[in-house]
Coordinates of C-alpha atoms and ligand atoms in Angstrom, one line a residue:
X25 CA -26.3 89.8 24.2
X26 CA -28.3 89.5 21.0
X27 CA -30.7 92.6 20.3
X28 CA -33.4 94.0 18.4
X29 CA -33.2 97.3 16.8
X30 CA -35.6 100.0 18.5
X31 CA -36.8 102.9 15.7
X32 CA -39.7 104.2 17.8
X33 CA -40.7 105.4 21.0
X34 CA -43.5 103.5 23.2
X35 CA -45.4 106.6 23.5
X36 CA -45.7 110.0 22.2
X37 CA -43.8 113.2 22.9
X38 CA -47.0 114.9 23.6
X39 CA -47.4 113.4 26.8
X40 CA -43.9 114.0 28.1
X41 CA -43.9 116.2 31.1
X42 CA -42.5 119.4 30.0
X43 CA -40.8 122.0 33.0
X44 CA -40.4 125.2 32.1
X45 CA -37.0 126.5 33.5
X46 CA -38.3 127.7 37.0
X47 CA -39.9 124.3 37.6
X48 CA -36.6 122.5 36.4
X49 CA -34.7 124.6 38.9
X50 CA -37.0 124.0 41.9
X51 CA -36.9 120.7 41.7
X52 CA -32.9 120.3 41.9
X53 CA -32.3 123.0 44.1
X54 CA -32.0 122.6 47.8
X55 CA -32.6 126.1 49.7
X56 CA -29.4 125.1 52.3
X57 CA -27.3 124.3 49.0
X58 CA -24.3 125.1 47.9
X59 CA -24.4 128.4 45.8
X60 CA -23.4 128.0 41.4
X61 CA -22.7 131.6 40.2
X62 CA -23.5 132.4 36.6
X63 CA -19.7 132.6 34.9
X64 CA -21.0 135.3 32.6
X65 CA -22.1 137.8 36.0
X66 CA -21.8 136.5 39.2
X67 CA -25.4 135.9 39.9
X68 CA -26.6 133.0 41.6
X69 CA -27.9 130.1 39.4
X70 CA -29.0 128.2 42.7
X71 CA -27.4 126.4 45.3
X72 CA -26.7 122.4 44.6
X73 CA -27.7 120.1 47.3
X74 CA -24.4 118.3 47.5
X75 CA -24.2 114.9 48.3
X76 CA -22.2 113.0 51.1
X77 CA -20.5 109.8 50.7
X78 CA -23.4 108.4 52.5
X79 CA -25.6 109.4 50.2
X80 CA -23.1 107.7 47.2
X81 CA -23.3 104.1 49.4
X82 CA -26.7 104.5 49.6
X83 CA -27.2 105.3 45.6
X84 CA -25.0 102.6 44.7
X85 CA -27.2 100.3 47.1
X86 CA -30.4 101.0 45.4
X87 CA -28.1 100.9 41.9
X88 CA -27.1 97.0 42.9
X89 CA -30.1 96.5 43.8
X90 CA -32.0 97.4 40.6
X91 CA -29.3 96.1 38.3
X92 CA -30.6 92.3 37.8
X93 CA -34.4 93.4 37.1
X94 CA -33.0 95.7 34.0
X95 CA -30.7 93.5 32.9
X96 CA -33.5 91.0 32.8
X97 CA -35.3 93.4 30.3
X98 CA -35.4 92.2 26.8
X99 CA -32.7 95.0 24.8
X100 CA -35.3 95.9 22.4
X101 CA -37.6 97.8 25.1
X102 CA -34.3 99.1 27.2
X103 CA -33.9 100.3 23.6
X104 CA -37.1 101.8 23.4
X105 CA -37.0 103.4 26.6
X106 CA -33.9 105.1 25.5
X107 CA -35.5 106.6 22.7
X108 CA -38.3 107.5 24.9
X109 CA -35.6 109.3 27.2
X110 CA -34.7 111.8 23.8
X111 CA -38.0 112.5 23.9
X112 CA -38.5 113.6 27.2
X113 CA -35.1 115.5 26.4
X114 CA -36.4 117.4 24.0
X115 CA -39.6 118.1 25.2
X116 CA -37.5 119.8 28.1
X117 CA -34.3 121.1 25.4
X118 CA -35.5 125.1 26.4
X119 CA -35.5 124.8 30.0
X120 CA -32.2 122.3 30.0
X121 CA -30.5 125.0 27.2
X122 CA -31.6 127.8 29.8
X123 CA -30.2 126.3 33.1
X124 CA -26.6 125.0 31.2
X125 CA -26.2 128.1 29.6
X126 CA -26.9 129.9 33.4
X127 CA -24.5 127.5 34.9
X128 CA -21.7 127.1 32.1
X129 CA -21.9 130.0 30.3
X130 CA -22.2 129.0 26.9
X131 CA -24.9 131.3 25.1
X132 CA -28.3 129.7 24.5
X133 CA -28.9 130.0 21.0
X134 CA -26.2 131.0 18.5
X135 CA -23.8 128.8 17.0
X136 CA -22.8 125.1 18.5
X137 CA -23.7 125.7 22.1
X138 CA -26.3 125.4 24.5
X139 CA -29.3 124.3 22.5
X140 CA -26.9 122.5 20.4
X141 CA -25.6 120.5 23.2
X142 CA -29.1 119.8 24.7
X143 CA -30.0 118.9 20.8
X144 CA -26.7 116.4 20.9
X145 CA -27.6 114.6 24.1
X146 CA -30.7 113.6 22.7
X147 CA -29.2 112.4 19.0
X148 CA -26.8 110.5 21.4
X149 CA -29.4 108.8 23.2
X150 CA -31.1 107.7 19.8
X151 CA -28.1 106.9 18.0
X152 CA -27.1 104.6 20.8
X153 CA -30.8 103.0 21.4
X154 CA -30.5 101.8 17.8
X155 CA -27.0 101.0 17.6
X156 CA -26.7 97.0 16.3
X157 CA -25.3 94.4 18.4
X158 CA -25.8 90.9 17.5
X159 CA -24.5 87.8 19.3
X160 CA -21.4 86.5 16.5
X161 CA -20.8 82.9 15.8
X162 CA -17.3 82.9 16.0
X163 CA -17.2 79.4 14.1
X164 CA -19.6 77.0 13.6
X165 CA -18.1 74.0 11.9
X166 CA -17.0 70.6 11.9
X167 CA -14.4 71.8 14.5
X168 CA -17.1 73.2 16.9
X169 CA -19.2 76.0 17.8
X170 CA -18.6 79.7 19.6
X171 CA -20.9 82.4 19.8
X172 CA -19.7 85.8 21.5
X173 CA -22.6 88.4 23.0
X174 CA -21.7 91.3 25.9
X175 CA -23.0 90.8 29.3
X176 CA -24.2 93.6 31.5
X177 CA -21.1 95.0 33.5
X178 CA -23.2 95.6 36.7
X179 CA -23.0 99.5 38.7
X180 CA -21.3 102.2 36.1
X181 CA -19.6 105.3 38.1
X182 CA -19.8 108.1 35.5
X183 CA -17.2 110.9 36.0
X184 CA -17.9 114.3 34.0
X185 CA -15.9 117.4 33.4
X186 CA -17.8 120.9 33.3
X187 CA -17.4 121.9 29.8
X188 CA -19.9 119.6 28.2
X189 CA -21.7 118.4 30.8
X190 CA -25.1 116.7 29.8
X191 CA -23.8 115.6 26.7
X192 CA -20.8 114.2 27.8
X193 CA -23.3 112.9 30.9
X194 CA -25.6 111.5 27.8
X195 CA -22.7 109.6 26.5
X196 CA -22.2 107.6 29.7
X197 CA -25.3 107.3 30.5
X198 CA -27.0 106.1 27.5
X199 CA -24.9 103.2 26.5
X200 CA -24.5 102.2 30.0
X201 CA -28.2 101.3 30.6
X202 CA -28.5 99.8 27.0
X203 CA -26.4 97.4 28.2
X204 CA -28.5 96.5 30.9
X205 CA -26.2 98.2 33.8
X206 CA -27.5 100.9 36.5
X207 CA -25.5 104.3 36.7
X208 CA -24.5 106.5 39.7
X209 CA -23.3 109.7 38.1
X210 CA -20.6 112.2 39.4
X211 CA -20.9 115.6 38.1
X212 CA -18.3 118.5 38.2
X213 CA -18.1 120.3 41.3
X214 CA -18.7 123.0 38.8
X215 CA -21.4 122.0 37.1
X216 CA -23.7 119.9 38.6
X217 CA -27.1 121.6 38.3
X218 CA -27.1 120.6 34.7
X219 CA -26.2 117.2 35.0
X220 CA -29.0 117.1 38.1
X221 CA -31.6 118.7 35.5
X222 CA -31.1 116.3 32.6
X223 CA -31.2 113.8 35.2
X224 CA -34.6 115.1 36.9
X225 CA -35.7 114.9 32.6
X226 CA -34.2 111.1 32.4
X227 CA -35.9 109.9 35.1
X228 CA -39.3 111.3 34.2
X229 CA -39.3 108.3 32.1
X230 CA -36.9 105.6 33.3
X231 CA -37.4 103.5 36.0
X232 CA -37.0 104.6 39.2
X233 CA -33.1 103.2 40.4
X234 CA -31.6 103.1 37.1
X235 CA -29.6 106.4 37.0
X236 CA -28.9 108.2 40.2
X237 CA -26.6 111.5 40.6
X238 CA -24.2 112.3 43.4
X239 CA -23.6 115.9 43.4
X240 CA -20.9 115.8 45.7
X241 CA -16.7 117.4 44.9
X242 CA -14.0 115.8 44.3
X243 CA -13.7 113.6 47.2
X244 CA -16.9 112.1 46.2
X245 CA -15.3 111.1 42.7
X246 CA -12.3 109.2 44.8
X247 CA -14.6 107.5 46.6
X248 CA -16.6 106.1 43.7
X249 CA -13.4 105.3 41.6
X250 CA -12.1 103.1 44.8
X251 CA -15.4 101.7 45.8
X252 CA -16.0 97.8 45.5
X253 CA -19.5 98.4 44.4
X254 CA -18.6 99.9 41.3
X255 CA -17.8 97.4 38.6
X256 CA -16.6 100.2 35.7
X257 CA -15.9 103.7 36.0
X258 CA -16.9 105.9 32.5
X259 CA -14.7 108.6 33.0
X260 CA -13.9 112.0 31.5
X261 CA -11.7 114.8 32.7
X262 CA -8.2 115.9 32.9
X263 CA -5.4 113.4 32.3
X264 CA -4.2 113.4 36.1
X265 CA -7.3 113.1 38.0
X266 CA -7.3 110.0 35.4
X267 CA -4.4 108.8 36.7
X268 CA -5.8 109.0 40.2
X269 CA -8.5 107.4 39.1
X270 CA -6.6 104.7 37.7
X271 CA -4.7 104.4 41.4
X272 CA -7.8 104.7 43.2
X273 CA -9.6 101.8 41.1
X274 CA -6.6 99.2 41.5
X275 CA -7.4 97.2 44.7
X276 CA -11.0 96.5 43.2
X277 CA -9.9 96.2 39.9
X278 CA -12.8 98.4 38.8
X279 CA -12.9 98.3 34.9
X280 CA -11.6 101.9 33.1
X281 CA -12.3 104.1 30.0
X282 CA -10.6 107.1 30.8
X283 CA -11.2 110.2 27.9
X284 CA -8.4 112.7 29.2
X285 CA -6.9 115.7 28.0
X286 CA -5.9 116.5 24.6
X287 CA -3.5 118.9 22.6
X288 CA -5.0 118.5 19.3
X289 CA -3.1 119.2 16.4
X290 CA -4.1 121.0 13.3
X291 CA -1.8 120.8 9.8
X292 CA -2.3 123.0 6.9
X293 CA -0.8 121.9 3.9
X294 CA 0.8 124.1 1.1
X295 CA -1.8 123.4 -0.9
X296 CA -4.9 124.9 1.1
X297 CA -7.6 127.4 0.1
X298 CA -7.2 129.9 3.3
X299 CA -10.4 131.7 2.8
X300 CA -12.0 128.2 2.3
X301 CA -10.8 126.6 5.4
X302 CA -10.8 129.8 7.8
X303 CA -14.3 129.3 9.5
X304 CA -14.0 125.5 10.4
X305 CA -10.5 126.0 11.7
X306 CA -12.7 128.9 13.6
X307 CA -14.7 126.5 15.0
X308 CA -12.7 123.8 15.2
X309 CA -10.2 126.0 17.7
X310 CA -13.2 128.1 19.5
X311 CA -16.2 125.8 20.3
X312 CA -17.6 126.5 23.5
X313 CA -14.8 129.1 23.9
X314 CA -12.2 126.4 23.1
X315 CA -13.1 124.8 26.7
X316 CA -13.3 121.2 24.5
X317 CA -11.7 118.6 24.7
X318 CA -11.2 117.7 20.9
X319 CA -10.7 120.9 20.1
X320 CA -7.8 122.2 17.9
X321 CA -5.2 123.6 20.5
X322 CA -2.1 124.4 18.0
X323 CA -2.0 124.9 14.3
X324 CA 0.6 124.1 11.9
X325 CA 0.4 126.1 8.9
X326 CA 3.0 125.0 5.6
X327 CA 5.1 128.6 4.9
X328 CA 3.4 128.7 1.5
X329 CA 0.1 129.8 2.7
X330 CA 0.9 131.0 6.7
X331 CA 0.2 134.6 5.7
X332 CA -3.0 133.8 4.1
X333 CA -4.3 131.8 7.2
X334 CA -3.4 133.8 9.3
X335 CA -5.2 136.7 7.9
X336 CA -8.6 135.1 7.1
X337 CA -8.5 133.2 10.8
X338 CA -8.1 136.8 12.2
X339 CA -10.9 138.1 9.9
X340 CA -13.5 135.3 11.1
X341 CA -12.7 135.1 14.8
X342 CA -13.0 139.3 15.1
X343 CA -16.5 138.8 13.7
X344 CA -17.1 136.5 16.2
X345 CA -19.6 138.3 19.2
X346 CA -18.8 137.5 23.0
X347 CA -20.8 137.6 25.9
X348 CA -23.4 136.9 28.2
X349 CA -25.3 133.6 27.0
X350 CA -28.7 135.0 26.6
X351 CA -27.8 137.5 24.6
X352 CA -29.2 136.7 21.1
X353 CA -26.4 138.1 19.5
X354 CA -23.4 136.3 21.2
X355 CA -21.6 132.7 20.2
X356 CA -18.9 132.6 22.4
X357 CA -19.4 133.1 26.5
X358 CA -17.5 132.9 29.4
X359 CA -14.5 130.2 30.5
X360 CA -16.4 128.8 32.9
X361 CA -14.3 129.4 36.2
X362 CA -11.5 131.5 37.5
X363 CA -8.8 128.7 37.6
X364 CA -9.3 128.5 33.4
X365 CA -9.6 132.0 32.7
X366 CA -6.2 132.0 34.9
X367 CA -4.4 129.6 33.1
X368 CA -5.6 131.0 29.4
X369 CA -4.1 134.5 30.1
X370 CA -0.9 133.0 32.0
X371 CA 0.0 131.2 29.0
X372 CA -1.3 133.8 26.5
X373 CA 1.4 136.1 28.6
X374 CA 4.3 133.1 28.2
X375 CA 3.5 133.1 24.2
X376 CA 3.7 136.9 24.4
X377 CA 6.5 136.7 26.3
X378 CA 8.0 133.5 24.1
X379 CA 8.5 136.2 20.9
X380 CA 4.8 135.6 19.7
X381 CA 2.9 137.8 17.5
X382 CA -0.9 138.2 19.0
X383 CA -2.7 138.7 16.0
X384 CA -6.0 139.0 18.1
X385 CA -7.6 139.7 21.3
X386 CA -4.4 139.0 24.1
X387 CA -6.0 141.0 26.6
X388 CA -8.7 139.9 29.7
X389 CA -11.9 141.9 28.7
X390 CA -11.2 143.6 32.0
X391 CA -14.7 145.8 31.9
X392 CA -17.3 142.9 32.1
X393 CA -18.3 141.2 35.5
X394 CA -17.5 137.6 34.2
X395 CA -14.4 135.4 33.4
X396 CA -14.6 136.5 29.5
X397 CA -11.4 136.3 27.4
X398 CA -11.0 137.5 24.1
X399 CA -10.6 134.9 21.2
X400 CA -7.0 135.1 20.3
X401 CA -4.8 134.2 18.2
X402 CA -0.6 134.5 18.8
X403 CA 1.1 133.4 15.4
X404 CA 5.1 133.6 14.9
X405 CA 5.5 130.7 18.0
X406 CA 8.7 128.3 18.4
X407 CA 6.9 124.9 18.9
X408 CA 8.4 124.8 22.5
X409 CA 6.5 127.8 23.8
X410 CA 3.7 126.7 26.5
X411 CA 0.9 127.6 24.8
X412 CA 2.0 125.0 22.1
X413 CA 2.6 122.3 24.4
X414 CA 0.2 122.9 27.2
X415 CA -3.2 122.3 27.0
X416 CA -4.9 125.8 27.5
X417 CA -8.6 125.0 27.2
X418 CA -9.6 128.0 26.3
X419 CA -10.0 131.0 23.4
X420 CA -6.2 131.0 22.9
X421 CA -4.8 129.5 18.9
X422 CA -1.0 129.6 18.8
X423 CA -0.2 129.3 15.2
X424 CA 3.5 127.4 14.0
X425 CA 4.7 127.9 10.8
X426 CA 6.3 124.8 9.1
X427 CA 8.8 124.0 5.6
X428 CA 8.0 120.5 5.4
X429 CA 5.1 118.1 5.9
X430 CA 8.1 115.4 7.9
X431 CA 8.7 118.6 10.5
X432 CA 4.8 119.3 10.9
X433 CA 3.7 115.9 11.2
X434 CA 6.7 115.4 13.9
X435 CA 5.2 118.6 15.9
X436 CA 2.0 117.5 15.8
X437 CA 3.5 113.6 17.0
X438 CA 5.9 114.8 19.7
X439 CA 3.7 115.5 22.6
X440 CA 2.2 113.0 24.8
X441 CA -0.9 113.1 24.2
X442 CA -3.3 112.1 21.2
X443 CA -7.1 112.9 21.2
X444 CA -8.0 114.2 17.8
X445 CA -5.9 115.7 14.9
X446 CA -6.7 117.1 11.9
X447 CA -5.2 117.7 8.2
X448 CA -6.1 120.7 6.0
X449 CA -5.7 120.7 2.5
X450 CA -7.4 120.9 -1.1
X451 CA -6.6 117.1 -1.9
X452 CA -8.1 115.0 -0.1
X453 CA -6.2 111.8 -1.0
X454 CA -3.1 113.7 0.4
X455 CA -4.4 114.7 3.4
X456 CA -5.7 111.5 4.0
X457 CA -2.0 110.2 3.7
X458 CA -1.0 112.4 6.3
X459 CA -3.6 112.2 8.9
X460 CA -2.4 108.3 8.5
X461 CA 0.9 109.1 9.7
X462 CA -0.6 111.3 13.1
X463 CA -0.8 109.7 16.3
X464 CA -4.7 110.3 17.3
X465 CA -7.8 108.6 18.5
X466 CA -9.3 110.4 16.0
X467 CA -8.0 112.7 12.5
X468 CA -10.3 114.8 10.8
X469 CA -9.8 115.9 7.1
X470 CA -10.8 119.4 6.8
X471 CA -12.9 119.6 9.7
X472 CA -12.0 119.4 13.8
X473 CA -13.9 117.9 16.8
X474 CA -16.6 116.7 14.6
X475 CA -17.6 114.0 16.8
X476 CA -20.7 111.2 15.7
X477 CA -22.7 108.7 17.8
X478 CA -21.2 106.1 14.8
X479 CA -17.5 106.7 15.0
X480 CA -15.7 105.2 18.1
X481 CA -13.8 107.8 19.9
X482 CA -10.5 107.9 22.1
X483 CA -7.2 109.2 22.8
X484 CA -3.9 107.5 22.5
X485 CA -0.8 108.4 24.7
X486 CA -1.9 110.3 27.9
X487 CA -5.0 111.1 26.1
X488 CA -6.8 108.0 27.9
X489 CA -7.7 104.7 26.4
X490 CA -10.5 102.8 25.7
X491 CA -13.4 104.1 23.2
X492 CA -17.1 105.9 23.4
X493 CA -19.5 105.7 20.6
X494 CA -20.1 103.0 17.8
X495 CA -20.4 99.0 18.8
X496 CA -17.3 99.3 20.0
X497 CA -18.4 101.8 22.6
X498 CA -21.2 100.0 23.3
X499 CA -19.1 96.7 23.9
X500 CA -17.0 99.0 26.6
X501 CA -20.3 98.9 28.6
X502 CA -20.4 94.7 28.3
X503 CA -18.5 92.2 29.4
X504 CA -17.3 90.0 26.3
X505 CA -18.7 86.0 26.8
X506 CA -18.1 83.0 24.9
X507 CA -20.4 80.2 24.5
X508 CA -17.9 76.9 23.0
X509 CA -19.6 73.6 22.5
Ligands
NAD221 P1 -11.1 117.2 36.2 O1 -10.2 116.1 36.0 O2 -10.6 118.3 37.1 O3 -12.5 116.8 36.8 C1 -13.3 115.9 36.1 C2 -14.2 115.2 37.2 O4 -13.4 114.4 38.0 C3 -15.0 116.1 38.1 O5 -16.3 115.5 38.2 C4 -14.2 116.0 39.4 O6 -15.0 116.2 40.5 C5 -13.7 114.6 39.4 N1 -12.5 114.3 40.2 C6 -11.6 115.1 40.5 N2 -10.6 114.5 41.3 C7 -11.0 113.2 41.3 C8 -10.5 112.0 41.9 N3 -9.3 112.0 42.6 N4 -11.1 110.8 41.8 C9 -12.3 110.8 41.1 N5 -12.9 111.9 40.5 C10 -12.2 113.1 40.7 O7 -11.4 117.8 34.7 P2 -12.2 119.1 34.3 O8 -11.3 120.3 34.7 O9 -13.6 119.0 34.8 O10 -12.3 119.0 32.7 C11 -11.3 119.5 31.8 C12 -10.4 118.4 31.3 O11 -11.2 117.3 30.8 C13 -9.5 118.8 30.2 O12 -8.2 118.3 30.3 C14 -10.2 118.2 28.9 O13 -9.3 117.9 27.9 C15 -10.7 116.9 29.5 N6 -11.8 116.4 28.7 C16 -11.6 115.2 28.0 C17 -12.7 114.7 27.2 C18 -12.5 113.5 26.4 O14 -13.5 113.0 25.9 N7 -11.3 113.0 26.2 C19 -13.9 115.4 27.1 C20 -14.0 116.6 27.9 C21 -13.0 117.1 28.7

């Protein structure tokens, strides 16, 4: 595919349609729905109109149907209509920030959550609208000539998890229908009114048929990973419903990227500043309530300076205010369901249990209505312990304290998995040798999770494969053809 570069939109923000949060609601609400509870009280967010698998063969239909017609658009105006879409995004950012926050629990304002989430779906959408792809002339010589461009794939099925659900929806989505395909999008069971409401947003501006969502559970998700009309499935979610996936997508020899789970590794080396490093290992552990999928999930931390760490981690993350999203004060919420709050204070109790020290919160918030857990942090662990080596997804930091840079770079290699990583230290060129020797997608220098539209990002191991972002996530949405005369 050769493109053009799109840098503005076709018409102005100011006459976007703009719902306020009520209006957003009503539209994606069904009165017969299925009810979403707020994870923060109980209260009813609305109920979800779920769809059957009728309703899937019908959307992928109409998806097939449209697919020729905007592939046939030149790139630079599917560009341009991309770049429209953050606009209609942002016109909408309060009333999208209102209804994830409702239904996810995240707070609205404060630190890297709801409006930041609404604010990343629509840098994601610009990024990738003017991301370059250019045909290549592979050779052009006395020998011959080969050019390479990326086809449309056709129908994307795009799989999302709950904890980041209309950005991760936004990074399916948006490089999909550069590319010139047509997208049928499964959202969590648990989340869905947020994918439906940046949908309802979307398609204010796109044309009708490009992007439909199925709001149905899991069963729906089977049915779109095994079903013939599906040419690619974008997924992201935990590392065994990947593998299902993978089953389920075998007799049609649907086309994969698979973003899985993660146990991200953190190293600090001996020669660290601890007060200097404390908040962004903070944040790198405790976005979204650690319910992220490159998040740090155990940290290594050289003898030299454990002590230290471990003090000024405590000291920022008991500053840190929890609670009910629209609370002004608050930046950390809710896990967002029972079966994750579960599983953080299960293995909270095995690191307890395992000889750790809990230098931090350890104990369910047992006096407010929703599934809040304390941000903790359990030093003093053996690198066998379950919280080490199973992924909590949650407020839950075991720290591991290391001699030598050989035995933390092994700890942080040994598990089968490989999202992100990343290496603390006051010299850069050192930690830069170590992060070279860590089995990751991605390894961050003195930062964690810091994810950009630019950088191609993946797991290795169990972590998935294939990559999101960047050309090269863009190319994952084409199919590569050569030209040879
Ligand atoms: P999940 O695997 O339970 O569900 C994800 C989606 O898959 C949901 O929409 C669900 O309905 C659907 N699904 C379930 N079974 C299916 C099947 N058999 N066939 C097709 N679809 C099916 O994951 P989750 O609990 O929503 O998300 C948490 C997990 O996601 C964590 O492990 C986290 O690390 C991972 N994650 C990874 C990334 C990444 O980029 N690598 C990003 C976010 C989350």
């Amino acid at each position: 595919m050769t493109t053009g570069t799109a840098t503005t939109s076709p018409t102005a923000s100011s006459t976007l349609p703009s719902f306020t949060y009520e209006e957003l609601l009503a539209a994606i609400t069904a009165p017969n729905g299925r009810e979403i509870l707020d994870p923060a009280t109980g209260e009813l967010v609305g109920r979800v109109p779920e769809s059957t698998v009728e309703d899937l063969e019908q959307a992928l239909t109409r998806a097939r149907g449209k697919q020729p017609e905007w592939a046939a658009v030149p790139d630079a105006e599917r560009s341009a209509l991309l770049l429209l879409a953050a606009d209609a995004v942002e016109a909408n950012a309060a009333a999208l920030a209102e209804l994830l926050s409702r239904e996810q629990g995240k707070p609205v304002h404060n630190g890297p959550n709801a409006m930041f989430e609404v604010g990343g779906a629509v840098a994601w959408l610009r990024a990738t609208a003017s991301l370059p792809l250019e045909a290549e002339t592979l050779f052009d010589d006395e020998t011959g000539h080969a050019v390479l461009s990326y086809e449309p794939i056709g129908v994307i099925g795009a799989i999302s998890p709950w904890n980041w659900p209309m950005m991760i929806s936004v990074w399916q989505i948006a490089p999909a229908l550069r590319m010139g395909n047509t997208v049928v999008a499964k959202p969590s069971e648990y989340t869905p009114l947020s994918v439906l409401g940046l949908a309802h947003v979307l398609n204010q501006v796109l044309p009708e048929g490009l992007l439909t969502v199925v709001a149905g559970g899991r069963e729906v998700g089977e049915v779109l990973s095994k079903h013939a009309g599906v040419d690619k499935v974008m997924f992201t979610g935990s590392t065994d419903t990947g593998k299902a996936i993978m089953r389920s997508a075998a007799d049609s020899l649907t086309r994969l990227t698979l973003e899985l789970g993660g146990n991200d590794a953190g190293i600090v080396l001996p020669d660290a500043d601890p007060q200097a490093i404390a908040e962004g290992l903070f944040w790198g552990a405790f976005i979204n309530t650690g319910q992220t999928c490159a998040a740090l999930k155990r940290l290594y931390v050289h003898e030299d300076v454990y002590d230290a760490v471990c003090e000024a981690l405590t000291e920022v993350a008991a500053a840190m205010p929890m609670g009910q999203g629209r609370d002004e004060k608050n930046v950390l919420g809710p896990l967002q369901n029972k079966a994750q709050y579960q599983i953080v204070a299960e293995l909270v109790e095995q690191a307890r249990a395992g000889g750790g020290r809990v230098l931090l919160g350890g104990d369910p918030l047992e006096d407010q209505p929703g599934y809040f857990y304390p941000a903790t942090l359990v030093a003093d662990l053996d690198d066998d312990n379950a919280l080490v080596v199973e992924e909590q997804f949650g407020p839950a930091l075991p720290i591991v304290k290391y001699s030598t840079v050989d035995e933390a770079v092994h700890m942080a290699n040994r598990l089968d998995v490989g999202l992100g990583a990343s290496v603390w230290g006051s010299d850069v060129a050192t930690a830069r040798e170590v992060a070279s020797r860590i089995q990751a997608g991605t390894v961050w220098i003195n930062k964690h999770g810091a994810v950009d539209p630019r950088m191609p990002f993946g797991g290795v191991k169990s972590s998935g494969f294939g990559v999101e972002f960047g050309v090269e996530g863009l190319k994952a949405l084409g199919v590569p053809k050569v030209i040879s005369s």
